Amino acid sequence: MAGSSLLALIDDIATLLDDVSLMTKAATKKTAGVLGDDLALNAQQVTGVSAARELPVVWAVAKGSLVNKAILVPAALAISFFVPWLITPLLMLGGAFLCFEGFEKIAHPFLHPTERAAHARALKEALQTPHKDMKVIEKRKIKGAIRTDFILSAEIIAITLGTVATQTITLQFMVLTVVAVMITVGVYGLVAGIVKLDDAGIYLSRREGALASRVGLALLWLAPHLMRTLSVLGTIAMFLVGGGILTHGLPPVHTAIADFTANFTGVVPVLLSTLADGVFGLAAGALLVALITPAQALWGRTLKPSK
């Protein structure tokens, strides 16, 4: 009896872990857009930090990210248990935010043409001024990166929760925990590798061997291009994922896309459906930016003290 019970328990645990594995794969696939953006944004956060402090800064932000997820996972479970009807609106809100964030990134140079140059000048001045307290600047960067991570982590947790909303609370907890830990380790491990890519290139380029030198020069060339590529792919994925969330949450739109793609065979329906999600996400992002940006400017002028 005891042996049978133990085997049954082991079988249940194995089945549960298999379910967690499958649901985790589905959840991480859906959060691809946020991950690409998360990776690019966090790698950019250490720009301007001295080479010796890059990894400590990444580690500090990673610890802050774990704290963020330690707050968000219980909050998500509480929503799922007490107010499950709130999951779909939150998911739609997250999808809309992804689309808005993606289009705002594209439109930012046109909407705020002087902001990037001003930021670059301020950073250059801070790095070239000896009396500047670099620890203060570093702490400010870490706090800013952790705030950014909180928003992106909230999106990831919301998308994951939507994926496992119909599962038991135990399975939801396990999937959310696995996704939270896996994404934190994966993203910040890659961030650490990316920010040290140029250092590896410099080291190899100074070696005597011709092969090592060529690899080093290739890494030095690759580092900035990799960052830009990640940013572009992250933005595209944000429209695909955000648009997909919105179209699935709007039955008429989802039905229209399904009816249109049903006329094709093979992989074409999947490709067309994904493209339609991306186009819808792009349009939704453009509309949200057109509505929110003037409102933000008006709000800023309202709060600005009159002279």
XYZ file of C-alpha atoms in Angstrom:
307
model
C 0.000 0.000 0.000
C 2.753 2.414 1.004
C 4.803 1.483 -2.033
C 1.832 1.943 -4.355
C 1.040 5.309 -2.764
C 4.650 6.412 -3.194
C 4.646 5.347 -6.868
C 1.338 7.148 -7.406
C 2.780 10.279 -5.781
C 5.893 10.085 -7.960
C 3.699 9.620 -11.033
C 1.581 12.644 -10.048
C 4.709 14.737 -9.507
C 6.149 13.621 -12.862
C 2.867 14.458 -14.600
C 2.745 17.842 -12.873
C 6.339 18.611 -13.860
C 5.561 17.595 -17.442
C 2.559 19.956 -17.407
C 4.758 22.707 -15.984
C 7.298 22.095 -18.744
C 4.670 22.273 -21.497
C 2.941 25.339 -20.058
C 6.297 27.051 -19.482
C 7.242 26.515 -23.139
C 3.920 28.010 -24.232
C 4.270 30.953 -21.864
C 7.862 31.774 -22.831
C 6.930 31.580 -26.529
C 4.193 34.150 -25.991
C 6.501 36.460 -24.020
C 9.138 36.544 -26.793
C 8.344 40.137 -27.675
C 8.890 41.362 -24.152
C 12.054 39.314 -23.781
C 13.679 40.834 -26.862
C 12.887 44.314 -25.642
C 13.881 43.434 -22.075
C 17.258 42.158 -23.261
C 18.014 45.196 -25.420
C 16.830 47.734 -22.839
C 18.750 46.234 -19.953
C 21.937 45.883 -21.977
C 21.643 49.565 -22.881
C 21.223 50.498 -19.204
C 24.922 49.860 -18.499
C 26.075 52.187 -21.280
C 28.429 54.729 -19.751
C 29.403 52.515 -16.808
C 33.110 51.739 -16.489
C 34.152 48.288 -17.706
C 35.103 47.168 -14.203
C 31.607 48.010 -12.909
C 29.519 46.552 -15.747
C 29.009 43.096 -14.240
C 28.311 44.408 -10.685
C 25.693 46.738 -12.172
C 24.096 43.879 -14.131
C 24.098 41.735 -10.960
C 22.479 44.545 -8.941
C 19.734 44.938 -11.549
C 19.245 41.147 -11.715
C 18.702 41.050 -7.938
C 16.217 43.894 -8.273
C 14.489 41.936 -11.040
C 14.094 38.925 -8.739
C 12.549 41.180 -6.096
C 10.163 42.566 -8.739
C 9.066 39.066 -9.679
C 8.751 38.055 -6.013
C 6.145 40.833 -5.771
C 4.452 40.219 -9.122
C 4.019 36.423 -8.929
C 1.982 36.436 -5.654
C -0.001 39.417 -6.957
C -0.799 37.508 -10.160
C -1.851 34.418 -8.191
C -4.076 36.552 -5.947
C -5.776 38.013 -9.029
C -6.226 34.542 -10.518
C -7.724 33.179 -7.278
C -9.908 36.069 -6.129
C -10.771 38.032 -9.297
C -10.111 35.720 -12.280
C -12.336 37.867 -14.515
C -9.625 40.535 -14.271
C -7.072 38.394 -16.144
C -8.424 39.130 -19.635
C -8.628 42.944 -19.129
C -5.104 42.934 -17.681
C -3.885 40.842 -20.599
C -5.507 43.250 -23.064
C -3.973 46.168 -21.189
C -0.565 44.480 -21.375
C -0.991 43.863 -25.110
C -2.013 47.481 -25.678
C 0.997 48.657 -23.684
C 3.313 46.470 -25.766
C 1.936 47.997 -28.974
C 2.145 51.519 -27.551
C 5.700 50.987 -26.317
C 6.787 49.544 -29.660
C 5.367 52.381 -31.737
C 6.555 55.006 -29.245
C 10.073 53.640 -29.678
C 9.773 54.084 -33.457
C 8.245 57.562 -33.195
C 10.413 58.797 -30.324
C 13.154 60.412 -32.465
C 10.436 62.396 -34.287
C 8.354 63.222 -31.212
C 11.332 64.137 -29.012
C 14.167 65.083 -31.417
C 16.364 66.851 -28.854
C 15.980 64.415 -25.941
C 18.445 61.752 -27.126
C 21.160 64.307 -27.940
C 20.670 66.017 -24.574
C 20.945 62.684 -22.761
C 24.132 61.776 -24.654
C 25.688 65.166 -23.838
C 24.787 64.867 -20.157
C 26.270 61.379 -19.941
C 29.463 62.413 -21.732
C 29.859 65.415 -19.437
C 29.340 63.248 -16.356
C 31.966 60.741 -17.493
C 34.520 63.442 -18.354
C 34.069 65.513 -15.198
C 36.405 64.255 -12.445
C 34.430 65.693 -9.551
C 31.263 63.858 -10.541
C 30.335 61.113 -8.090
C 30.099 58.114 -10.401
C 28.572 55.999 -7.629
C 25.573 58.316 -7.591
C 25.240 58.016 -11.372
C 25.604 54.236 -11.131
C 22.912 53.970 -8.437
C 20.614 56.125 -10.567
C 21.171 53.814 -13.538
C 20.440 50.737 -11.409
C 17.213 52.238 -10.046
C 16.123 53.215 -13.561
C 16.883 49.725 -14.889
C 14.931 48.087 -12.048
C 11.935 50.352 -12.739
C 12.095 49.385 -16.424
C 12.392 45.731 -15.446
C 9.291 45.993 -13.228
C 7.166 47.141 -16.163
C 8.518 44.472 -18.508
C 8.255 41.786 -15.807
C 4.634 42.773 -15.182
C 3.949 42.282 -18.907
C 5.660 38.873 -18.876
C 3.775 37.734 -15.768
C 0.451 38.968 -17.202
C 1.006 37.116 -20.496
C 2.095 33.970 -18.632
C -0.923 34.169 -16.325
C -3.197 34.412 -19.346
C -1.584 31.238 -20.717
C -2.206 29.204 -17.546
C -5.435 30.895 -16.382
C -7.502 27.704 -16.716
C -5.027 25.549 -14.792
C -5.009 24.775 -11.062
C -3.547 27.341 -8.671
C -0.635 24.959 -7.935
C 0.253 24.640 -11.601
C -0.103 28.399 -12.052
C 2.309 29.010 -9.178
C 4.874 26.555 -10.524
C 4.727 27.868 -14.088
C 4.888 31.511 -13.003
C 7.831 30.750 -10.709
C 9.723 28.757 -13.349
C 9.137 31.435 -15.994
C 10.132 34.237 -13.600
C 13.398 32.561 -12.549
C 14.251 31.259 -16.018
C 13.663 34.618 -17.684
C 15.670 36.500 -15.047
C 18.634 34.133 -15.303
C 18.430 33.963 -19.101
C 17.990 37.685 -19.763
C 20.620 38.930 -17.336
C 23.027 36.147 -18.224
C 22.774 37.251 -21.849
C 23.029 40.915 -20.830
C 26.245 40.131 -18.946
C 27.596 38.352 -22.011
C 26.628 41.175 -24.364
C 28.144 43.971 -22.280
C 31.400 42.003 -22.033
C 31.481 41.088 -25.718
C 33.605 44.100 -26.605
C 36.036 43.316 -23.752
C 36.417 39.787 -25.106
C 37.018 41.287 -28.557
C 39.727 43.613 -27.254
C 41.407 40.761 -25.377
C 41.424 38.446 -28.394
C 42.468 41.170 -30.840
C 45.640 41.711 -28.801
C 46.642 38.054 -28.898
C 49.544 37.044 -31.124
C 47.687 34.378 -33.082
C 46.119 35.485 -36.361
C 42.909 33.528 -35.722
C 42.413 34.977 -32.225
C 43.057 38.482 -33.538
C 40.509 38.069 -36.327
C 37.908 36.665 -33.928
C 38.543 39.592 -31.592
C 38.076 42.134 -34.379
C 34.907 40.314 -35.460
C 33.534 40.529 -31.909
C 34.324 44.247 -31.759
C 32.413 44.707 -35.005
C 29.563 42.456 -33.850
C 28.882 44.033 -30.437
C 27.161 47.279 -31.554
C 25.367 45.549 -34.441
C 24.069 42.860 -32.069
C 22.589 45.505 -29.773
C 20.814 47.240 -32.652
C 19.561 43.929 -34.052
C 18.163 42.880 -30.672
C 16.399 46.212 -30.355
C 14.837 45.924 -33.837
C 13.783 42.292 -33.371
C 12.422 43.122 -29.924
C 10.299 45.931 -31.362
C 8.933 43.720 -34.152
C 8.134 40.963 -31.671
C 6.321 43.464 -29.443
C 3.886 44.225 -32.279
C 3.447 40.517 -33.052
C 2.836 39.516 -29.434
C 0.871 42.620 -28.430
C -1.208 42.497 -31.610
C -1.847 38.790 -31.087
C -3.130 39.431 -27.573
C -5.441 42.192 -28.814
C -6.822 40.229 -31.777
C -7.533 37.192 -29.581
C -9.305 39.461 -27.091
C -11.487 40.990 -29.826
C -13.615 38.127 -31.229
C -14.748 39.957 -34.434
C -11.138 40.736 -35.391
C -9.932 37.247 -34.519
C -12.781 35.669 -36.502
C -12.090 37.879 -39.522
C -8.415 36.885 -39.537
C -9.301 33.190 -39.102
C -11.832 33.327 -41.966
C -9.322 35.014 -44.259
C -6.467 32.588 -43.511
C -8.788 29.556 -43.873
C -8.604 30.005 -47.649
C -4.944 28.951 -47.664
C -3.105 25.715 -46.854
C 0.211 24.651 -45.364
C 2.172 27.164 -43.304
C 0.649 30.119 -45.159
C -2.296 30.530 -42.719
C 0.091 30.692 -39.755
C 2.323 33.238 -41.486
C -0.629 35.368 -42.601
C -2.204 35.203 -39.132
C 1.074 36.272 -37.513
C 1.489 39.083 -40.053
C -2.104 40.212 -39.440
C -1.446 40.270 -35.681
C 1.656 42.382 -36.267
C -0.129 44.839 -38.570
C -2.994 45.144 -36.092
C -0.486 45.702 -33.286
C 1.306 48.371 -35.329
C -1.988 50.153 -36.056
C -3.072 49.894 -32.419
C 0.289 51.290 -31.281
C 0.027 54.213 -33.720
C -3.479 55.020 -32.500
C -2.453 54.839 -28.833
C 0.592 57.055 -29.397
C -1.579 59.569 -31.289
C -4.009 59.687 -28.358
C -1.666 59.413 -25.367
C 1.273 61.612 -26.452
C -0.757 64.873 -26.684
C -2.474 63.975 -23.406
C 0.932 63.490 -21.749
C 2.160 66.831 -23.103
C -0.995 68.576 -21.879
C -0.666 66.953 -18.462
C 2.977 68.037 -18.256
C 2.071 71.642 -19.047
C -0.724 71.540 -16.461
C 1.661 70.363 -13.730
C 4.393 72.845 -14.686
C 4.341 75.767 -12.193
C 3.386 79.102 -13.708
C 5.992 81.880 -13.536
